[in-house]
XYZ file of N, CA and C in Angstrom:
402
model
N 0.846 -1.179 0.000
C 0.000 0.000 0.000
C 0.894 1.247 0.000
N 0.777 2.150 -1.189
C 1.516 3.361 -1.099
C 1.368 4.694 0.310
N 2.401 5.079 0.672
C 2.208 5.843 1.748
C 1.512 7.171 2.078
N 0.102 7.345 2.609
C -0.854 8.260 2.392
C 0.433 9.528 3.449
N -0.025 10.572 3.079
C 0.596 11.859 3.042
C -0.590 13.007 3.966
N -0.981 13.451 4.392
C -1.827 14.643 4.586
C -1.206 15.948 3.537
N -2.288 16.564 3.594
C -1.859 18.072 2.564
C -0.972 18.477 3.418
N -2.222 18.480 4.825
C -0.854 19.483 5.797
C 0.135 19.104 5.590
N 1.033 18.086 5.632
C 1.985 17.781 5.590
C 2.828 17.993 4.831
N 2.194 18.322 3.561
C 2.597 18.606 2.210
C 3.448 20.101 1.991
N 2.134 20.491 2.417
C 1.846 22.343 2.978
C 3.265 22.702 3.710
N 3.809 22.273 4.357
C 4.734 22.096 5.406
C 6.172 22.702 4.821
N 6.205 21.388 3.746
C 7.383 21.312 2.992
C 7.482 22.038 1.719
N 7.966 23.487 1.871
C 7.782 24.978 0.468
C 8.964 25.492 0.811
N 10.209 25.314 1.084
C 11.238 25.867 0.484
C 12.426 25.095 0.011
N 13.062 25.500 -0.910
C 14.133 25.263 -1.326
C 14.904 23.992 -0.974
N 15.316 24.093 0.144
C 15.692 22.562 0.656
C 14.913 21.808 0.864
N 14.132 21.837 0.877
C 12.525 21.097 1.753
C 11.380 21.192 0.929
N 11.540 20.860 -0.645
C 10.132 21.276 -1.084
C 9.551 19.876 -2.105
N 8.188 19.308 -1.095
C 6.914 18.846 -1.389
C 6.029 19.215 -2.864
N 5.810 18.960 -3.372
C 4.773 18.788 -4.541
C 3.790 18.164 -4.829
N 2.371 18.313 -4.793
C 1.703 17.601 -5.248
C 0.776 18.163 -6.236
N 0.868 16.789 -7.292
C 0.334 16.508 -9.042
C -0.273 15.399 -9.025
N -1.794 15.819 -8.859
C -2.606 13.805 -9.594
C -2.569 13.399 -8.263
N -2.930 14.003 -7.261
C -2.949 13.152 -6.084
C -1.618 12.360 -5.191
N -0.354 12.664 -6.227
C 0.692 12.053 -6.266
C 1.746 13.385 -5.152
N 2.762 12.942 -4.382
C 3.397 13.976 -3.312
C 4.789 13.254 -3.896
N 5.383 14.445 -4.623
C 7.247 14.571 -4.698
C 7.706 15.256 -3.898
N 8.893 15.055 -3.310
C 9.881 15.187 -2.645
C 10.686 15.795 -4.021
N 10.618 17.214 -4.322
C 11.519 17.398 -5.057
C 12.742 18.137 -4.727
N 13.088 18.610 -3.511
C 14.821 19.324 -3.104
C 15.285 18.885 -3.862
N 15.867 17.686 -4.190
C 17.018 17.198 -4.844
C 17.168 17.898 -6.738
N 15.821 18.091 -6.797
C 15.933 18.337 -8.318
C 15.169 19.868 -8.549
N 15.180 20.529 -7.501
C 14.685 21.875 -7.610
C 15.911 22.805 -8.723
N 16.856 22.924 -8.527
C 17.895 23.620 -9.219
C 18.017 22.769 -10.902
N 17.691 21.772 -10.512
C 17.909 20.828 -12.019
C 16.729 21.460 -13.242
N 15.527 22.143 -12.758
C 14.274 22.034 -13.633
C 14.630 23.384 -14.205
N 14.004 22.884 -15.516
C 14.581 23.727 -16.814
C 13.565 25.176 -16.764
N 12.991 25.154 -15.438
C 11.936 26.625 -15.495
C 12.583 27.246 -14.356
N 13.269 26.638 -13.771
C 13.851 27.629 -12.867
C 13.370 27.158 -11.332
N 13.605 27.718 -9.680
C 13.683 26.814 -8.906
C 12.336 27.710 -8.423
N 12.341 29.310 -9.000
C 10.800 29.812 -8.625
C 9.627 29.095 -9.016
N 9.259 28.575 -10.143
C 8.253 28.116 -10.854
C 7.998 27.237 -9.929
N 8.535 26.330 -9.562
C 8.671 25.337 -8.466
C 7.834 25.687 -7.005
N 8.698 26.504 -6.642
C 7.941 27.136 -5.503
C 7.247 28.103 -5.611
N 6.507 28.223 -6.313
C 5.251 28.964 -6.969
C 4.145 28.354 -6.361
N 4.477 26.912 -6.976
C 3.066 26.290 -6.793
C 3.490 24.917 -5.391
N 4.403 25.194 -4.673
C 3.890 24.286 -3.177
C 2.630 24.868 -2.601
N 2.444 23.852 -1.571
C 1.471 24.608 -0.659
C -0.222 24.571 -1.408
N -0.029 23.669 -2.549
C -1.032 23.571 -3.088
C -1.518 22.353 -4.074
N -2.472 21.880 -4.544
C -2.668 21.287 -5.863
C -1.846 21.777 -7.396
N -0.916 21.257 -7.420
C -0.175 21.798 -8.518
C -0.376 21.329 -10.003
N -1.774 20.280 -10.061
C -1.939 19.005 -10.828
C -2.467 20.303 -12.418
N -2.851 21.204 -11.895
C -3.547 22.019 -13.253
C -2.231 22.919 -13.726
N -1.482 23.145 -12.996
C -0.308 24.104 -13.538
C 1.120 23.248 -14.462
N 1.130 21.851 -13.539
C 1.798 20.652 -14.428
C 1.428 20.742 -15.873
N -0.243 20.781 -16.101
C -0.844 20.039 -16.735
C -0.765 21.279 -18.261
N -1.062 22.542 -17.254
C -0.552 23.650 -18.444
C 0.480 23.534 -19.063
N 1.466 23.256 -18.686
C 3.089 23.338 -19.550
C 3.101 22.545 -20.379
N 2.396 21.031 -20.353
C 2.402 19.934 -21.015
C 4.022 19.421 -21.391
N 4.181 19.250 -20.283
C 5.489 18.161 -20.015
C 5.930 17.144 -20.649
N 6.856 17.065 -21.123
C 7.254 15.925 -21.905
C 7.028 14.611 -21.420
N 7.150 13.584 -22.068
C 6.981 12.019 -21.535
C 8.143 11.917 -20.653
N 9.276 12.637 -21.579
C 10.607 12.354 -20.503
C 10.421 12.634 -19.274
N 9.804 14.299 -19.539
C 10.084 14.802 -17.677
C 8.510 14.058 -16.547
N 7.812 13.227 -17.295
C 6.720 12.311 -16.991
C 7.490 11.207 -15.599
N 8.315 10.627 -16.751
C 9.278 9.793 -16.198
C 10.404 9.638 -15.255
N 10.641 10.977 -15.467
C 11.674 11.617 -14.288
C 11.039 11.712 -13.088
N 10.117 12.291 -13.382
C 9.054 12.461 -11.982
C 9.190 11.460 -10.980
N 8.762 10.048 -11.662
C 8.572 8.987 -10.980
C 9.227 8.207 -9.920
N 10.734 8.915 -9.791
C 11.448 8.780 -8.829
C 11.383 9.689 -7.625
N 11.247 10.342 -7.954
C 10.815 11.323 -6.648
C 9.539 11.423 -6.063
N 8.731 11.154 -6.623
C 7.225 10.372 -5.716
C 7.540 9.536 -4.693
N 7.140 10.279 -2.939
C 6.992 9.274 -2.070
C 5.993 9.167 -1.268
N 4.740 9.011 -2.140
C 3.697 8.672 -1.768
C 1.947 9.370 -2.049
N 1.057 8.739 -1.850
C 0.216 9.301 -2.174
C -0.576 11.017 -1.535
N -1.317 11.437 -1.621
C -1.798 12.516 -0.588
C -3.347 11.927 -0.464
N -3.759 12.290 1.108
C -4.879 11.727 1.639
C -6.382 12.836 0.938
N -6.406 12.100 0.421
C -7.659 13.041 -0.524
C -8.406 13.987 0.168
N -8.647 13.482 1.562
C -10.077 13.885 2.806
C -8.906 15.080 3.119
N -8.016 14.969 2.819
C -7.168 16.631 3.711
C -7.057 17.401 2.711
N -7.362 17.375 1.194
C -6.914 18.334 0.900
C -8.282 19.389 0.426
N -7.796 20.816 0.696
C -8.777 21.547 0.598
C -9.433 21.882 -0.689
N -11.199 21.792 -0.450
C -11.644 22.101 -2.028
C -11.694 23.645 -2.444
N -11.594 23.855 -3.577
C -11.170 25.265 -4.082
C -12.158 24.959 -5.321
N -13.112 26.513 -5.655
C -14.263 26.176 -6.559
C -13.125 27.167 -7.299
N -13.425 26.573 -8.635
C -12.729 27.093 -9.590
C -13.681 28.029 -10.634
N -12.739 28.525 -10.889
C -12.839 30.074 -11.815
C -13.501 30.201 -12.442
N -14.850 30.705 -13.038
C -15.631 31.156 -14.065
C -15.674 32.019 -14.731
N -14.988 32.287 -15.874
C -15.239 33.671 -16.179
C -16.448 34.630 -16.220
N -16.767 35.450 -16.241
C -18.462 35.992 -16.401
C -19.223 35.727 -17.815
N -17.893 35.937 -19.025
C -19.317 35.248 -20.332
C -19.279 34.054 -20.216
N -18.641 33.015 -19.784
C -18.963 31.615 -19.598
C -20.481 31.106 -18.811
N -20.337 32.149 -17.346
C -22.047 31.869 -16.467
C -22.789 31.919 -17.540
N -23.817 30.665 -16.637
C -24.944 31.007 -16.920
C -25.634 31.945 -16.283
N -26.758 32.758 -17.380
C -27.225 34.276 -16.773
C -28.494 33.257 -15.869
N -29.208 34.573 -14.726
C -30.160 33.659 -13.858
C -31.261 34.399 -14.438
N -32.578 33.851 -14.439
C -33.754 34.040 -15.004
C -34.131 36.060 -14.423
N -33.090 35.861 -12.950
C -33.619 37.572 -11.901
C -32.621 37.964 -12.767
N -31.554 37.718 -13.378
C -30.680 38.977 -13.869
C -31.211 39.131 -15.134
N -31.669 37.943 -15.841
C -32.063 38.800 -17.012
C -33.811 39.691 -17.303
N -34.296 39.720 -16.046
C -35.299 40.213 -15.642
C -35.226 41.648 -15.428
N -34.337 41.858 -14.728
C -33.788 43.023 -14.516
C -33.001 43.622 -15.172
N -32.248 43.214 -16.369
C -31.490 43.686 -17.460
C -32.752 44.444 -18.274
N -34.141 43.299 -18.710
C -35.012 43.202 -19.381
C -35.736 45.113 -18.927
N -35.932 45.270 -17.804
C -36.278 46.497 -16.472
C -35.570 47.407 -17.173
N -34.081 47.197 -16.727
C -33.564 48.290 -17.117
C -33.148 48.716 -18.720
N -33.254 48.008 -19.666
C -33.254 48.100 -20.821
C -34.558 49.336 -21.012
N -35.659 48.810 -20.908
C -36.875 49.670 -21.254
C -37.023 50.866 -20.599
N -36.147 51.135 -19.456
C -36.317 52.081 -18.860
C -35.792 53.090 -19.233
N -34.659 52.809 -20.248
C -33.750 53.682 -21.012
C -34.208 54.236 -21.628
N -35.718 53.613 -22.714
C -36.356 54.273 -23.414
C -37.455 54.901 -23.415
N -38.248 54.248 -22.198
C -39.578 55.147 -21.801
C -39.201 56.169 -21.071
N -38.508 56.192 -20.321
C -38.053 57.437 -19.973
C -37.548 59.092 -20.839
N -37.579 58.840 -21.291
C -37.014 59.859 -22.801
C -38.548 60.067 -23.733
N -38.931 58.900 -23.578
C -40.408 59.204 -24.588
C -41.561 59.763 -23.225
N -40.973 59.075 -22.096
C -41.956 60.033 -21.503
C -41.705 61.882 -21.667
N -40.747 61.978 -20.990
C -40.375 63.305 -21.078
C -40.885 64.313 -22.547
N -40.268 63.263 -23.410
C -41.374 64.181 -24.608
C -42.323 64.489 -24.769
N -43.450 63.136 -24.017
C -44.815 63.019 -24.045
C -45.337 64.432 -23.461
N -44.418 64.854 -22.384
C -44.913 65.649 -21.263
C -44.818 66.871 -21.959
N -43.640 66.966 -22.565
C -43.623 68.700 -23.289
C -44.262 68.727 -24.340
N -44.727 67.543 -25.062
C -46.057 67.737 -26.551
C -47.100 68.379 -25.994
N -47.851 67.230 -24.453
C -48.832 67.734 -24.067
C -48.783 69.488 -23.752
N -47.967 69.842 -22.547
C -47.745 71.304 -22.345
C -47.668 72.228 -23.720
N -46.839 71.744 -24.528
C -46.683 72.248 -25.446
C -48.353 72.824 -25.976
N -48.870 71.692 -26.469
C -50.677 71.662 -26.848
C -51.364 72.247 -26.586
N -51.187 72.005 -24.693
C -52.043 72.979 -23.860
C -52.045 74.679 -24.000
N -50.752 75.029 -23.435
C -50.573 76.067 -24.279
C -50.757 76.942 -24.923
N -50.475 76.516 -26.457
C -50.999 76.805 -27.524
C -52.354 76.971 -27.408
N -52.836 76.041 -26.516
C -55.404 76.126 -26.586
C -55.297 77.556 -25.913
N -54.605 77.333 -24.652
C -54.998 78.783 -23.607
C -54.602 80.018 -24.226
N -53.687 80.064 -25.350
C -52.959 81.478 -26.012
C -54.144 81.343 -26.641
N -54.687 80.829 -27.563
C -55.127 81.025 -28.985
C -57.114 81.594 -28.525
């Protein structure tokens, strides 16, 4: 049975000599090869202290450096510790809610009756007016 890990534990281990990784559920021990990685030893410690499995996944890593990995894995991370994080939506991606577009719907028309009222009001005066002069 591979050796379960806590996040905390994970969390722990973020600097330089001492730095933890976890990708895929998977916890490296990477000190030894922090200075070796071809992005530099910041990129690295960028992402301890966290789920690093989506930022791996951005670079799209070679098979080689797949493989390299695999030695420095010592052990799994305990799923139940690590914290959930709701991820990012942009705003044109939402879906709109039936009240916002209700109220878009509100304020759309309001843009325009408002203006035709105001005219309405100075035709009438206007009209009137004109009866009481004439």
């Amino acid at each position: 049975m591979a050796n379960l890990i806590s996040f905390h534990d994970v969390a722990k281990h973020k600097c330089k000599n001492d730095c933890w990784i976890l990708i895929h559920g998977k916890v490296y021990d990477i000190s030894s090869f922090i200075d070796e990685h071809p992005g530099g030893d910041n990129v690295l410690l960028a992402v301890t202290g966290k789920d690093a499995s989506t930022d791996f996944d951005d670079v799209n890593h070679s098979n080689e450096a797949k493989e390299t990995m695999k030695k420095y894995c010592i052990g799994d991370v305990d799923q139940s510790t690590v914290p959930v994080t709701a991820k990012y939506i942009p705003p044109w991606e939402k879906e709109s809610s039936a009240e916002t577009t209700k109220e878009e719907t509100g304020n759309k028309m309001l843009v325009y009756l408002i203006p035709l009222l105001i005219l309405g009001v100075a035709f009438v005066l206007r009209f009137y007016n004109n009866k009481q002069t004439s």
